[in-house]
Amino acid sequence: MLQIAQVLKSNGTDGELVLGFREIAPEDINLQEPVFIIFDGLPVPFYIESFTKRGNTKALVRLTDIRSMEDVEEIAGKAVYVEDDQIPEMSLEEDGFAALVGWTLLTPEIPDQVGDDMATVGDDVETVGDDVEDASLPALTGNLYEVGEITDFIDIPNNPCIEVETENGAVMIPLHEDLIISVDPEYQEIIMQIPAGLLS
């Protein structure tokens, strides 16, 4: 099974939920198939009775048997799963930068931005995977640091951005081609120079 979302909170008092999606966009859900929530180690199926998209990564959802605030409290914070054969794989070629949701953002060492507790990913990196798509991108050497998981793509005209969940909370980072060092679809990683001040 594949985790697609998390129950964030209730919406009102009659059992409607706010789900936050990961890996896939809300519109990719097959509303005719059940979703699953784990109880006592076992997946319990729920059918979607209503579904209203809210932004790129959230939706208002009603599930069978969830009818009250008490029901919502029982599943708040729990992961939501589907059978993995229900979800089409996204690709940069077909879906553009929206496919970056769920990827990991890395950056080279930037002393005035990167905290001491930021995870180091490898030493003396010469290349990043075999699938770097643009040979004209600059060569990269030195340490890489994990900034966080990309949780959303915001398609602002002339200024597309990604939202990244870092140790200090969510940050918006412009997705400009001049900032992209490399992309690795196999490992779902993107390496970028981060503009000064965005991570401080």
GROMACS .gro file of C-alpha atoms in nm:
model
  200
    1MET     CA    1   0.000   0.000   0.000
    2LEU     CA    2   0.106   0.359  -0.065
    3GLN     CA    3   0.063   0.647   0.179
    4ILE     CA    4  -0.103   0.932  -0.007
    5ALA     CA    5  -0.226   1.167   0.264
    6GLN     CA    6  -0.260   1.247   0.631
    7VAL     CA    7  -0.568   1.342   0.829
    8LEU     CA    8  -0.488   1.698   0.937
    9LYS     CA    9  -0.801   1.808   1.125
   10SER     CA   10  -1.178   1.829   1.119
   11ASN     CA   11  -1.373   2.079   0.912
   12GLY     CA   12  -1.685   2.160   1.109
   13THR     CA   13  -1.851   1.923   1.352
   14ASP     CA   14  -2.017   1.664   1.128
   15GLY     CA   15  -1.716   1.448   1.040
   16GLU     CA   16  -1.574   1.629   0.739
   17LEU     CA   17  -1.195   1.599   0.724
   18VAL     CA   18  -0.907   1.806   0.593
   19LEU     CA   19  -0.655   1.577   0.427
   20GLY     CA   20  -0.304   1.685   0.337
   21PHE     CA   21  -0.169   1.498   0.036
   22ARG     CA   22   0.185   1.384  -0.035
   23GLU     CA   23   0.347   1.210  -0.331
   24ILE     CA   24   0.040   1.267  -0.550
   25ALA     CA   25  -0.205   1.545  -0.629
   26PRO     CA   26  -0.556   1.522  -0.480
   27GLU     CA   27  -0.713   1.495  -0.825
   28ASP     CA   28  -0.525   1.170  -0.890
   29ILE     CA   29  -0.735   0.985  -0.633
   30ASN     CA   30  -0.975   0.725  -0.768
   31LEU     CA   31  -1.293   0.818  -0.582
   32GLN     CA   32  -1.452   0.481  -0.663
   33GLU     CA   33  -1.189   0.286  -0.470
   34PRO     CA   34  -1.147   0.272  -0.091
   35VAL     CA   35  -0.876   0.442   0.109
   36PHE     CA   36  -0.727   0.272   0.413
   37ILE     CA   37  -0.640   0.384   0.765
   38ILE     CA   38  -0.439   0.161   0.997
   39PHE     CA   39  -0.601   0.052   1.324
   40ASP     CA   40  -0.420  -0.192   1.555
   41GLY     CA   41  -0.183  -0.281   1.274
   42LEU     CA   42  -0.456  -0.364   1.023
   43PRO     CA   43  -0.573  -0.153   0.724
   44VAL     CA   44  -0.941  -0.059   0.755
   45PRO     CA   45  -1.116   0.050   0.432
   46PHE     CA   46  -1.318   0.371   0.404
   47TYR     CA   47  -1.506   0.490   0.098
   48ILE     CA   48  -1.503   0.854  -0.008
   49GLU     CA   49  -1.852   1.006   0.001
   50SER     CA   50  -1.751   1.359  -0.099
   51PHE     CA   51  -1.428   1.521  -0.211
   52THR     CA   52  -1.350   1.890  -0.262
   53LYS     CA   53  -0.999   1.997  -0.359
   54ARG     CA   54  -0.847   2.287  -0.160
   55GLY     CA   55  -0.526   2.419  -0.314
   56ASN     CA   56  -0.262   2.191  -0.461
   57THR     CA   57  -0.212   1.956  -0.166
   58LYS     CA   58  -0.528   1.957   0.046
   59ALA     CA   59  -0.889   1.842   0.016
   60LEU     CA   60  -1.209   1.837   0.220
   61VAL     CA   61  -1.325   1.479   0.243
   62ARG     CA   62  -1.614   1.283   0.389
   63LEU     CA   63  -1.550   0.916   0.461
   64THR     CA   64  -1.797   0.641   0.540
   65ASP     CA   65  -1.855   0.595   0.916
   66ILE     CA   66  -1.688   0.926   1.009
   67ARG     CA   67  -1.980   1.133   1.135
   68SER     CA   68  -1.871   1.336   1.437
   69MET     CA   69  -1.588   1.527   1.601
   70GLU     CA   70  -1.523   1.220   1.815
   71ASP     CA   71  -1.480   1.006   1.503
   72VAL     CA   72  -1.239   1.261   1.358
   73GLU     CA   73  -1.036   1.278   1.678
   74GLU     CA   74  -0.987   0.903   1.660
   75ILE     CA   75  -0.816   0.928   1.319
   76ALA     CA   76  -0.657   1.276   1.342
   77GLY     CA   77  -0.291   1.259   1.246
   78LYS     CA   78  -0.322   0.913   1.095
   79ALA     CA   79  -0.186   0.829   0.752
   80VAL     CA   80  -0.420   0.751   0.464
   81TYR     CA   81  -0.326   0.476   0.219
   82VAL     CA   82  -0.441   0.333  -0.113
   83GLU     CA   83  -0.342   0.017  -0.292
   84ASP     CA   84  -0.029   0.116  -0.484
   85ASP     CA   85  -0.159   0.002  -0.822
   86GLN     CA   86  -0.422   0.280  -0.813
   87ILE     CA   87  -0.179   0.570  -0.850
   88PRO     CA   88  -0.015   0.659  -1.181
   89GLU     CA   89   0.351   0.753  -1.154
   90MET     CA   90   0.431   1.117  -1.215
   91SER     CA   91   0.725   1.225  -1.428
   92LEU     CA   92   0.896   1.553  -1.501
   93GLU     CA   93   0.840   1.496  -1.872
   94GLU     CA   94   0.462   1.457  -1.843
   95ASP     CA   95   0.373   1.648  -1.527
   96GLY     CA   96   0.637   1.921  -1.514
   97PHE     CA   97   0.757   2.058  -1.183
   98ALA     CA   98   0.443   1.932  -1.004
   99ALA     CA   99   0.618   1.594  -1.009
  100LEU     CA  100   0.875   1.731  -0.761
  101VAL     CA  101   0.630   1.701  -0.470
  102GLY     CA  102   0.768   1.432  -0.241
  103TRP     CA  103   1.125   1.479  -0.368
  104THR     CA  104   1.416   1.580  -0.144
  105LEU     CA  105   1.580   1.921  -0.186
  106LEU     CA  106   1.957   1.932  -0.136
  107THR     CA  107   2.196   2.225  -0.141
  108PRO     CA  108   2.574   2.270  -0.140
  109GLU     CA  109   2.729   2.407   0.175
  110ILE     CA  110   2.643   2.774   0.230
  111PRO     CA  111   2.801   2.878   0.563
  112ASP     CA  112   2.569   3.169   0.644
  113GLN     CA  113   2.254   2.968   0.570
  114VAL     CA  114   2.311   2.608   0.667
  115GLY     CA  115   2.275   2.525   1.035
  116ASP     CA  116   2.513   2.296   1.223
  117ASP     CA  117   2.237   2.039   1.268
  118MET     CA  118   2.150   2.010   0.898
  119ALA     CA  119   2.216   1.660   0.771
  120THR     CA  120   2.518   1.610   0.545
  121VAL     CA  121   2.458   1.387   0.245
  122GLY     CA  122   2.788   1.251   0.116
  123ASP     CA  123   3.134   1.401   0.077
  124ASP     CA  124   3.321   1.518  -0.231
  125VAL     CA  125   3.025   1.472  -0.461
  126GLU     CA  126   3.134   1.478  -0.824
  127THR     CA  127   2.803   1.390  -0.993
  128VAL     CA  128   2.449   1.325  -0.880
  129GLY     CA  129   2.318   1.005  -1.036
  130ASP     CA  130   2.325   0.899  -1.399
  131ASP     CA  131   1.998   1.069  -1.486
  132VAL     CA  132   2.095   1.434  -1.463
  133GLU     CA  133   1.905   1.575  -1.754
  134ASP     CA  134   2.107   1.882  -1.850
  135ALA     CA  135   2.476   1.833  -1.919
  136SER     CA  136   2.523   2.211  -1.920
  137LEU     CA  137   2.446   2.233  -1.548
  138PRO     CA  138   2.751   2.329  -1.341
  139ALA     CA  139   2.971   2.059  -1.192
  140LEU     CA  140   2.926   2.008  -0.819
  141THR     CA  141   3.193   1.916  -0.569
  142GLY     CA  142   3.192   1.919  -0.190
  143ASN     CA  143   2.927   1.837   0.069
  144LEU     CA  144   2.556   1.831   0.012
  145TYR     CA  145   2.303   1.922   0.278
  146GLU     CA  146   1.946   1.801   0.299
  147VAL     CA  147   1.712   2.100   0.317
  148GLY     CA  148   1.389   1.899   0.342
  149GLU     CA  149   1.101   1.740   0.156
  150ILE     CA  150   0.922   1.928  -0.119
  151THR     CA  151   0.558   1.939  -0.010
  152ASP     CA  152   0.399   2.161  -0.275
  153PHE     CA  153   0.451   2.325  -0.613
  154ILE     CA  154   0.299   2.670  -0.656
  155ASP     CA  155   0.269   2.768  -1.021
  156ILE     CA  156   0.289   3.147  -0.988
  157PRO     CA  157   0.305   3.305  -1.336
  158ASN     CA  158   0.668   3.394  -1.418
  159ASN     CA  159   0.773   3.292  -1.064
  160PRO     CA  160   0.704   2.923  -0.990
  161CYS     CA  161   0.796   2.818  -0.638
  162ILE     CA  162   0.830   2.502  -0.433
  163GLU     CA  163   0.730   2.470  -0.069
  164VAL     CA  164   0.983   2.276   0.138
  165GLU     CA  165   0.932   2.139   0.488
  166THR     CA  166   1.252   2.214   0.680
  167GLU     CA  167   1.349   2.166   1.044
  168ASN     CA  168   1.244   2.527   1.101
  169GLY     CA  169   0.910   2.498   0.923
  170ALA     CA  170   0.784   2.541   0.569
  171VAL     CA  171   0.969   2.778   0.334
  172MET     CA  172   0.894   2.894  -0.020
  173ILE     CA  173   1.182   2.875  -0.266
  174PRO     CA  174   1.171   3.014  -0.621
  175LEU     CA  175   1.216   2.740  -0.879
  176HIS     CA  176   1.432   2.935  -1.122
  177GLU     CA  177   1.645   2.746  -1.374
  178ASP     CA  178   1.953   2.948  -1.275
  179LEU     CA  179   1.927   2.805  -0.921
  180ILE     CA  180   1.894   2.439  -1.025
  181ILE     CA  181   2.224   2.250  -1.018
  182SER     CA  182   2.093   1.902  -1.098
  183VAL     CA  183   1.787   1.679  -1.087
  184ASP     CA  184   1.791   1.305  -1.026
  185PRO     CA  185   1.460   1.132  -1.107
  186GLU     CA  186   1.592   0.791  -0.998
  187TYR     CA  187   1.656   0.906  -0.640
  188GLN     CA  188   1.394   1.183  -0.652
  189GLU     CA  189   1.641   1.452  -0.549
  190ILE     CA  190   1.695   1.805  -0.675
  191ILE     CA  191   2.003   2.011  -0.591
  192MET     CA  192   1.966   2.388  -0.587
  193GLN     CA  193   2.152   2.697  -0.479
  194ILE     CA  194   1.926   2.855  -0.217
  195PRO     CA  195   1.890   3.236  -0.229
  196ALA     CA  196   2.045   3.407   0.073
  197GLY     CA  197   1.818   3.446   0.371
  198LEU     CA  198   1.549   3.194   0.277
  199LEU     CA  199   1.671   2.929   0.522
  200SER     CA  200   1.785   3.156   0.804
   0.00000   0.00000   0.00000
